[in-house]
mmCIF file of C-alpha atoms in Angstrom:
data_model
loop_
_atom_site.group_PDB
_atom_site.id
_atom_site.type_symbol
_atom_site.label_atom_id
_atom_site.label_comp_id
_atom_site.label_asym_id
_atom_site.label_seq_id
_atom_site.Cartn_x
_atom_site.Cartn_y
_atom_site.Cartn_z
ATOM 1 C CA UNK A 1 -58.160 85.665 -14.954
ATOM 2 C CA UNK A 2 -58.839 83.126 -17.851
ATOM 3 C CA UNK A 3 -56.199 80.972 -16.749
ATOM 4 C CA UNK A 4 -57.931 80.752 -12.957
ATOM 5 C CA UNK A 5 -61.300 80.485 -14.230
ATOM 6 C CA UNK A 6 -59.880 77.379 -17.139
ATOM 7 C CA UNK A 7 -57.778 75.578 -13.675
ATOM 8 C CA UNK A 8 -61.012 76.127 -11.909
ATOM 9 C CA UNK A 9 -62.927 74.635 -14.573
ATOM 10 C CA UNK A 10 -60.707 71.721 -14.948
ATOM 11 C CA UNK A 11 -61.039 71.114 -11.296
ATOM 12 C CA UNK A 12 -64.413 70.693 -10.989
ATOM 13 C CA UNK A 13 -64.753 68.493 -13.996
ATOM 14 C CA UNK A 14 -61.886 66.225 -12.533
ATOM 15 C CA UNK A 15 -64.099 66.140 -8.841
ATOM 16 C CA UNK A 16 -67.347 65.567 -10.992
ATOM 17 C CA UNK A 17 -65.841 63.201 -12.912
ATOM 18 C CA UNK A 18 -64.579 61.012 -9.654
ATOM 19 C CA UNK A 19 -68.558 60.411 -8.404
ATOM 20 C CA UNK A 20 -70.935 58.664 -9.892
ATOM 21 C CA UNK A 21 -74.358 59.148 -9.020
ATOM 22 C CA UNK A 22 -77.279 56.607 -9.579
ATOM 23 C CA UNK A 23 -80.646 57.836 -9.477
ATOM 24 C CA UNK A 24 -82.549 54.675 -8.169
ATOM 25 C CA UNK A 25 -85.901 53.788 -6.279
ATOM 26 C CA UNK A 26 -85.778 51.539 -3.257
ATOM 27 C CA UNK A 27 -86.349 52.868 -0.227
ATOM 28 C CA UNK A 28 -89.058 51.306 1.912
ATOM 29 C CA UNK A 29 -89.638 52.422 5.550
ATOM 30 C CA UNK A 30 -90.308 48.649 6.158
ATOM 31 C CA UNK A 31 -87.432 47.066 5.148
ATOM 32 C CA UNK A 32 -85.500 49.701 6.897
ATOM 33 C CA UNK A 33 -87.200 49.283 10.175
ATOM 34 C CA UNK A 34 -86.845 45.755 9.789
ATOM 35 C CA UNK A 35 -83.396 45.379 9.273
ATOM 36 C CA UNK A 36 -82.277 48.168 12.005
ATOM 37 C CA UNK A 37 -84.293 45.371 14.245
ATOM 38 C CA UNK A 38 -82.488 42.389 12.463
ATOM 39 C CA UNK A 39 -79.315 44.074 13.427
ATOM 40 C CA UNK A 40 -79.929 44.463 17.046
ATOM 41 C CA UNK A 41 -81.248 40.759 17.278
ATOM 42 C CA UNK A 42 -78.195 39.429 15.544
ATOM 43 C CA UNK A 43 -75.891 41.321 17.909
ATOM 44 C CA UNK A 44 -77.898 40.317 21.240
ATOM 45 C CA UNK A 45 -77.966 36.652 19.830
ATOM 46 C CA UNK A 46 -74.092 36.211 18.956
ATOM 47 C CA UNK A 47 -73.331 38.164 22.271
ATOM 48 C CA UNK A 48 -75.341 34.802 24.193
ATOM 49 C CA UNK A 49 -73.470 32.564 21.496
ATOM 50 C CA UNK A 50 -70.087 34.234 22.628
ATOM 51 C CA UNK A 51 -70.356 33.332 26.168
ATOM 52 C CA UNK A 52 -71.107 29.647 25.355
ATOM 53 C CA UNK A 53 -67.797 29.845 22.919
ATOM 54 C CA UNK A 54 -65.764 30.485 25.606
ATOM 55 C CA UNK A 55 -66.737 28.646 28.365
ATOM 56 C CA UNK A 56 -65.962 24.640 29.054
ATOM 57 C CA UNK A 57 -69.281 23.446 28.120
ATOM 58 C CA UNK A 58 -69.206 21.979 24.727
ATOM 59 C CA UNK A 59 -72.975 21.336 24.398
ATOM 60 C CA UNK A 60 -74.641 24.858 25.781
ATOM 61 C CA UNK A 61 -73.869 26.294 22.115
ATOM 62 C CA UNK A 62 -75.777 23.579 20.297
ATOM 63 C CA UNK A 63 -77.996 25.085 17.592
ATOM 64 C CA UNK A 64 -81.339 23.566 19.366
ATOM 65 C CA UNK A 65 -80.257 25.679 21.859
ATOM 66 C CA UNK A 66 -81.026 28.807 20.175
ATOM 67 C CA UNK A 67 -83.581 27.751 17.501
ATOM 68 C CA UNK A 68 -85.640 30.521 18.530
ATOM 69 C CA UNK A 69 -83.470 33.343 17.243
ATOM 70 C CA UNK A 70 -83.432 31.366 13.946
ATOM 71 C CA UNK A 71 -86.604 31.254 13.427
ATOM 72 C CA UNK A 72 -87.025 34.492 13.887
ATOM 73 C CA UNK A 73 -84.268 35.477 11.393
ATOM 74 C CA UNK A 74 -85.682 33.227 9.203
ATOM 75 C CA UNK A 75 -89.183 35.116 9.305
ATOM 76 C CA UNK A 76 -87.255 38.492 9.044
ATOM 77 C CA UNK A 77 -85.609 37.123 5.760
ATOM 78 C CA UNK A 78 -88.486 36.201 3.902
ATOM 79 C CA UNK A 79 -90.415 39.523 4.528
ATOM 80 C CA UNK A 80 -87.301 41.324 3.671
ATOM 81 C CA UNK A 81 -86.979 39.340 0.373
ATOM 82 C CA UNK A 82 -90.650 39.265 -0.433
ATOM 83 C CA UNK A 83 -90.826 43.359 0.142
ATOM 84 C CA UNK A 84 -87.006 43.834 -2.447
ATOM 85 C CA UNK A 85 -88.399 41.740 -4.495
ATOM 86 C CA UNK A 86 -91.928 44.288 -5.280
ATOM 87 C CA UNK A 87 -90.056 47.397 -5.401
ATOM 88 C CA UNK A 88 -89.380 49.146 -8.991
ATOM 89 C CA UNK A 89 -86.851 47.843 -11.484
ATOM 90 C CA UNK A 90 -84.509 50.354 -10.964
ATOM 91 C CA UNK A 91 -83.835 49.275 -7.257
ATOM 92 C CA UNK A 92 -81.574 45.830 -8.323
ATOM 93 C CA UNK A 93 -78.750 47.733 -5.759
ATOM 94 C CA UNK A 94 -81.252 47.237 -2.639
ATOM 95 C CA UNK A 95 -82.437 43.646 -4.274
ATOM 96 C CA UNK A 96 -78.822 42.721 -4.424
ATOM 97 C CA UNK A 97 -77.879 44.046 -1.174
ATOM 98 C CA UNK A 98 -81.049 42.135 0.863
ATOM 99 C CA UNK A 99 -80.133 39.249 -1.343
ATOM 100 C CA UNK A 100 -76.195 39.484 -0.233
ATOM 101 C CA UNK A 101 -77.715 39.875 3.721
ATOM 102 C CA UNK A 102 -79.777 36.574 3.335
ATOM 103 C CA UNK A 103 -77.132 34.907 2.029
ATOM 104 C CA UNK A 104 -74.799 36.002 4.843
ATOM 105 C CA UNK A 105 -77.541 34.524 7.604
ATOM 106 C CA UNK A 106 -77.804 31.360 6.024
ATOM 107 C CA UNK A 107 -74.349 31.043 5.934
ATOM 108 C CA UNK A 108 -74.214 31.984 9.273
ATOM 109 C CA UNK A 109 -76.915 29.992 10.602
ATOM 110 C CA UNK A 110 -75.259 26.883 8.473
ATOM 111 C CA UNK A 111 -71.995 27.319 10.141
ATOM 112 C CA UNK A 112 -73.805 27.403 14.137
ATOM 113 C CA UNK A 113 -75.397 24.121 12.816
ATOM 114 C CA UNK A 114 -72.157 22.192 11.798
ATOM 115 C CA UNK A 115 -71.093 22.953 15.706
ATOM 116 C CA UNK A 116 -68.829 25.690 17.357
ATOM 117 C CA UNK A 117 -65.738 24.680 18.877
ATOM 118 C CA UNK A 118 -65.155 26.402 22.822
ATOM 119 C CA UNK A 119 -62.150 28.442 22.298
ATOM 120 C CA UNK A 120 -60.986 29.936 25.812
ATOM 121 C CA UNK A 121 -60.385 34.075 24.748
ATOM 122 C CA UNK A 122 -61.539 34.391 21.782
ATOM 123 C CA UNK A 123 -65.209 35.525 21.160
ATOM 124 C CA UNK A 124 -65.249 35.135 17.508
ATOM 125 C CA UNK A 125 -65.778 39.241 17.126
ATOM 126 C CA UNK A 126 -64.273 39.193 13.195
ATOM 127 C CA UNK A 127 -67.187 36.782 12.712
ATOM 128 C CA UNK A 128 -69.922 39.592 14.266
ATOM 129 C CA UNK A 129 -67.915 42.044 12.566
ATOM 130 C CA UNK A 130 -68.220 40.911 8.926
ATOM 131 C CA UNK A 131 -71.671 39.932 9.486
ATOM 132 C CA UNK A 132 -72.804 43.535 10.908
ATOM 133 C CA UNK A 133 -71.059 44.939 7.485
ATOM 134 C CA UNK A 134 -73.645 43.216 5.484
ATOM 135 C CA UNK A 135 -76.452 44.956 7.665
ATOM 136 C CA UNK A 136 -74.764 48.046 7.251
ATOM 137 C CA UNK A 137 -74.574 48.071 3.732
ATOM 138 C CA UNK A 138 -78.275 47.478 3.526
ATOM 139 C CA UNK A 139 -79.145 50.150 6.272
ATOM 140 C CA UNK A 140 -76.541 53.039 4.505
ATOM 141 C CA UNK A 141 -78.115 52.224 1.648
ATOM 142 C CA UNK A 142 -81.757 52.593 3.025
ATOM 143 C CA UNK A 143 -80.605 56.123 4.992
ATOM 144 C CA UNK A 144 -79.301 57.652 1.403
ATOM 145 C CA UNK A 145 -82.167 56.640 -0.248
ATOM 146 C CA UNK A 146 -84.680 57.916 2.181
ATOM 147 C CA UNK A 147 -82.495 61.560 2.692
ATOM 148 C CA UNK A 148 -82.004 62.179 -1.138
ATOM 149 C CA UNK A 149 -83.563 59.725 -3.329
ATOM 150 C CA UNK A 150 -80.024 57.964 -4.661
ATOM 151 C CA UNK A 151 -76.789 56.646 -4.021
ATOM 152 C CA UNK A 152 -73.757 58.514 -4.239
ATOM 153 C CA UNK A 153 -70.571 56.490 -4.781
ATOM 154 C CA UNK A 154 -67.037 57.196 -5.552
ATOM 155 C CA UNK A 155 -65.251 55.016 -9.248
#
């Protein structure tokens, strides 16, 4: 009995030991609204870019072309940034993480302005994909936050 209540013990110190959990504040309804909206934008936006990629027409992809979205994004950014950047000082993992997203749509937007290149096939998806991992990091991040209050993460 001592020896199955010592291995039980043990085991649960070893599971404990393998999570870390970080007691932080940081959720805001707005910036989680916002960036569930961001998200869908983005997606509808490169879905229009994709078609242009792929087609013969070198100049229907120009950035002019789609200035619109940008400036939208752009707005989106700022309010994001300017709402992380008045919540407590224990929330540097959601500053970080909206940081990290605007840094991602600038580079983003940077690269649409140096010109995309029609490629026949290929709809630049790994480009949408890594992009929509920086929203979801944000948006997990804003769901754990908002059902218990912190962030549970494995070492």
């Amino acid at each position: 009995m001592t020896i199955t209540r010592i291995t039980v013990q043990t085991t649960l110190a070893i599971l404990l030991s393998a999570c870390t959990v970080t007691f932080i504040t940081g959720y805001d309804q707005v910036i989680d609204t916002t960036l569930t909206k961001m998200k869908s934008d983005f997606n509808l936006h490169f879905i229009k870019l994709g078609r242009t990629i792929q087609d013969s027409d070198p100049t229907n992809q120009k950035f002019e072309n789609f200035q619109e979205y940008y400036d939208h994004m752009e707005v989106d950014l700022i309010m994001l940034m300017g709402r992380a950047k008045i919540l407590g000082g224990r929330s540097s993992i959601v500053k970080k993480q909206v940081h990290n997203l605007d840094s991602v749509m600038n580079a983003f937007e940077e690269w649409h302005k140096k010109g995309i290149q029609d490629r026949s096939g290929d709809d630049r998806r790994d480009i949408r994909n890594g992009i929509n991992s920086a929203f979801d990091a944000v948006i997990k991040l804003q769901e754990e936050l908002k059902s218990t209050g912190k962030i549970k993460s494995t070492k």
